[in-house]
Amino acid sequence: MKRKPILFSTADQIDDCITEYFTWIEGEYHLEMLPLKPTGKNLPEVCEQKVWDRSPQPATLTGLALHLGFDSLQAFETYENKGKFASALKRARLRVENEYEKQLLTQPSTGAIFALKSLGWLDKATEKVADGQPTPLSIKIEIVETGVIPACQEQDVVI
């Protein structure tokens, strides 16, 4: 991936470069007919399989910033916070966050959790009150006896 100077004069140009980054990180492959490992079943001996020429890479905010030609994350964030490219850069950040969010569904997801926290995500439920400031939500749990005591062991269950 070549580093490019920031030479955007239109939103379409930056959108194209952002799309180019997300396409680039998908990697490149070609298909080849490769032998299968013998399994003893009546399967074909060869099968068309992907051979990676360039492995996929995860989406990262710093990778995106470098691809767009920024020298620092601070410069990226300055453009993101104001200016004619703010909307495009905010959407690109959301795409990176979306990739991290998808990783939360895999095991282990600690790296994605760390990345999302560094991007401002919280691991606590919050709600905004009238002044716009977040406050922690609290849930009150009360255990009420219903009269039937649950079985502690399988042997305690009578059918």
Short mmCIF file of N, CA, C and O in Angstrom, two decimals, residues 106-152:
data_model
loop_
_atom_site.label_atom_id
_atom_site.label_comp_id
_atom_site.label_asym_id
_atom_site.label_seq_id
_atom_site.Cartn_x
_atom_site.Cartn_y
_atom_site.Cartn_z
N THR A 106 -16.68 -13.29 17.90
CA THR A 106 -15.72 -14.39 17.78
C THR A 106 -14.98 -14.56 19.09
O THR A 106 -14.99 -13.67 19.94
N GLN A 107 -14.33 -15.68 19.24
CA GLN A 107 -13.55 -15.92 20.45
C GLN A 107 -12.09 -16.00 20.07
O GLN A 107 -11.75 -16.66 19.10
N PRO A 108 -11.16 -15.41 20.75
CA PRO A 108 -11.36 -14.40 21.79
C PRO A 108 -11.58 -13.04 21.17
O PRO A 108 -11.11 -12.77 20.07
N SER A 109 -12.27 -12.18 21.86
CA SER A 109 -12.60 -10.87 21.32
C SER A 109 -11.96 -9.74 22.12
O SER A 109 -12.34 -8.59 21.97
N THR A 110 -10.96 -10.05 22.95
CA THR A 110 -10.36 -9.03 23.81
C THR A 110 -9.71 -7.91 23.02
O THR A 110 -9.77 -6.76 23.42
N GLY A 111 -9.09 -8.22 21.89
CA GLY A 111 -8.47 -7.19 21.06
C GLY A 111 -9.50 -6.22 20.52
O GLY A 111 -9.30 -5.00 20.52
N ALA A 112 -10.63 -6.75 20.07
CA ALA A 112 -11.71 -5.90 19.55
C ALA A 112 -12.29 -5.04 20.67
O ALA A 112 -12.59 -3.86 20.46
N ILE A 113 -12.44 -5.62 21.87
CA ILE A 113 -12.96 -4.86 23.01
C ILE A 113 -12.03 -3.69 23.32
O ILE A 113 -12.46 -2.55 23.50
N PHE A 114 -10.71 -3.97 23.36
CA PHE A 114 -9.73 -2.92 23.63
C PHE A 114 -9.81 -1.82 22.57
O PHE A 114 -9.83 -0.63 22.89
N ALA A 115 -9.87 -2.23 21.30
CA ALA A 115 -9.91 -1.25 20.20
C ALA A 115 -11.16 -0.39 20.30
O ALA A 115 -11.09 0.84 20.13
N LEU A 116 -12.32 -1.00 20.57
CA LEU A 116 -13.56 -0.23 20.67
C LEU A 116 -13.53 0.72 21.86
O LEU A 116 -14.01 1.86 21.76
N LYS A 117 -12.96 0.29 22.98
CA LYS A 117 -12.85 1.19 24.14
C LYS A 117 -11.95 2.37 23.80
O LYS A 117 -12.24 3.50 24.20
N SER A 118 -10.87 2.12 23.06
CA SER A 118 -9.98 3.23 22.70
C SER A 118 -10.65 4.17 21.70
O SER A 118 -10.25 5.32 21.57
N LEU A 119 -11.69 3.70 21.02
CA LEU A 119 -12.45 4.54 20.09
C LEU A 119 -13.64 5.22 20.78
O LEU A 119 -14.47 5.83 20.12
N GLY A 120 -13.73 5.07 22.11
CA GLY A 120 -14.76 5.78 22.85
C GLY A 120 -15.94 4.95 23.29
O GLY A 120 -16.85 5.47 23.92
N TRP A 121 -15.95 3.66 22.97
CA TRP A 121 -17.06 2.81 23.40
C TRP A 121 -16.95 2.57 24.90
O TRP A 121 -15.86 2.55 25.47
N LEU A 122 -18.09 2.37 25.54
CA LEU A 122 -18.13 2.07 26.97
C LEU A 122 -18.65 0.67 27.18
O LEU A 122 -19.47 0.18 26.42
N ASP A 123 -18.18 0.03 28.26
CA ASP A 123 -18.71 -1.30 28.56
C ASP A 123 -19.77 -1.24 29.66
O ASP A 123 -20.13 -2.24 30.23
N LYS A 124 -20.27 -0.06 29.91
CA LYS A 124 -21.35 0.13 30.88
C LYS A 124 -22.55 0.68 30.14
O LYS A 124 -22.41 1.51 29.24
N ALA A 125 -23.73 0.29 30.55
CA ALA A 125 -24.94 0.88 29.99
C ALA A 125 -25.09 2.29 30.54
O ALA A 125 -24.89 2.52 31.73
N THR A 126 -25.39 3.24 29.67
CA THR A 126 -25.58 4.62 30.13
C THR A 126 -26.84 5.19 29.50
O THR A 126 -27.31 4.72 28.48
N GLU A 127 -27.37 6.18 30.14
CA GLU A 127 -28.50 6.91 29.55
C GLU A 127 -28.22 8.39 29.72
O GLU A 127 -27.56 8.81 30.67
N LYS A 128 -28.68 9.19 28.79
CA LYS A 128 -28.45 10.63 28.87
C LYS A 128 -29.62 11.28 29.58
O LYS A 128 -30.78 11.01 29.28
N VAL A 129 -29.29 12.14 30.51
CA VAL A 129 -30.32 12.89 31.22
C VAL A 129 -30.49 14.24 30.54
O VAL A 129 -29.84 14.53 29.53
N ALA A 130 -31.31 15.10 31.09
CA ALA A 130 -31.68 16.36 30.46
C ALA A 130 -30.49 17.22 30.05
O ALA A 130 -30.51 17.86 29.01
N ASP A 131 -29.41 17.23 30.86
CA ASP A 131 -28.28 18.09 30.52
C ASP A 131 -27.36 17.46 29.47
O ASP A 131 -26.35 18.04 29.09
N GLY A 132 -27.69 16.26 28.99
CA GLY A 132 -26.92 15.62 27.93
C GLY A 132 -25.75 14.79 28.44
O GLY A 132 -25.04 14.17 27.66
N GLN A 133 -25.51 14.80 29.74
CA GLN A 133 -24.40 14.04 30.31
C GLN A 133 -24.82 12.60 30.56
O GLN A 133 -25.92 12.34 31.06
N PRO A 134 -23.96 11.63 30.20
CA PRO A 134 -24.33 10.23 30.45
C PRO A 134 -24.28 9.90 31.94
O PRO A 134 -23.45 10.41 32.66
N THR A 135 -25.23 9.11 32.37
CA THR A 135 -25.23 8.62 33.74
C THR A 135 -25.43 7.11 33.70
O THR A 135 -26.14 6.60 32.84
N PRO A 136 -24.78 6.39 34.62
CA PRO A 136 -24.92 4.93 34.60
C PRO A 136 -26.36 4.51 34.88
O PRO A 136 -27.05 5.13 35.68
N LEU A 137 -26.80 3.49 34.18
CA LEU A 137 -28.11 2.91 34.44
C LEU A 137 -27.98 1.96 35.61
O LEU A 137 -26.97 1.28 35.78
N SER A 138 -29.00 1.87 36.42
CA SER A 138 -28.98 0.89 37.49
C SER A 138 -30.24 0.05 37.39
O SER A 138 -31.31 0.55 37.07
N ILE A 139 -30.06 -1.21 37.62
CA ILE A 139 -31.18 -2.15 37.57
C ILE A 139 -31.30 -2.79 38.94
O ILE A 139 -30.33 -3.30 39.49
N LYS A 140 -32.49 -2.75 39.49
CA LYS A 140 -32.73 -3.36 40.79
C LYS A 140 -33.28 -4.75 40.56
O LYS A 140 -34.28 -4.94 39.86
N ILE A 141 -32.62 -5.73 41.15
CA ILE A 141 -33.06 -7.12 41.04
C ILE A 141 -33.52 -7.58 42.41
O ILE A 141 -32.80 -7.44 43.40
N GLU A 142 -34.73 -8.10 42.46
CA GLU A 142 -35.29 -8.56 43.72
C GLU A 142 -35.69 -10.02 43.56
O GLU A 142 -36.38 -10.38 42.60
N ILE A 143 -35.24 -10.86 44.47
CA ILE A 143 -35.58 -12.28 44.43
C ILE A 143 -36.81 -12.49 45.31
O ILE A 143 -36.81 -12.15 46.48
N VAL A 144 -37.83 -13.06 44.71
CA VAL A 144 -39.09 -13.27 45.40
C VAL A 144 -39.32 -14.78 45.50
O VAL A 144 -39.21 -15.50 44.52
N GLU A 145 -39.62 -15.25 46.72
CA GLU A 145 -39.91 -16.67 46.89
C GLU A 145 -41.27 -16.98 46.32
O GLU A 145 -42.24 -16.29 46.59
N THR A 146 -41.34 -18.06 45.54
CA THR A 146 -42.60 -18.43 44.92
C THR A 146 -43.26 -19.62 45.61
O THR A 146 -44.35 -20.01 45.25
N GLY A 147 -42.59 -20.17 46.57
CA GLY A 147 -43.15 -21.32 47.27
C GLY A 147 -42.56 -22.63 46.79
O GLY A 147 -42.39 -23.55 47.56
N VAL A 148 -42.24 -22.75 45.51
CA VAL A 148 -41.64 -23.97 44.98
C VAL A 148 -40.13 -23.78 45.00
O VAL A 148 -39.60 -22.83 44.43
N ILE A 149 -39.45 -24.69 45.69
CA ILE A 149 -37.99 -24.59 45.78
C ILE A 149 -37.38 -25.37 44.61
O ILE A 149 -37.70 -26.54 44.41
N PRO A 150 -36.53 -24.74 43.84
CA PRO A 150 -35.91 -25.43 42.71
C PRO A 150 -34.99 -26.55 43.18
O PRO A 150 -34.40 -26.47 44.26
N ALA A 151 -34.87 -27.58 42.37
CA ALA A 151 -34.01 -28.71 42.71
C ALA A 151 -32.56 -28.29 42.56
O ALA A 151 -32.19 -27.55 41.65
N CYS A 152 -31.74 -28.74 43.51
CA CYS A 152 -30.31 -28.42 43.47
C CYS A 152 -29.53 -29.46 42.67
O CYS A 152 -28.47 -29.15 42.13
#
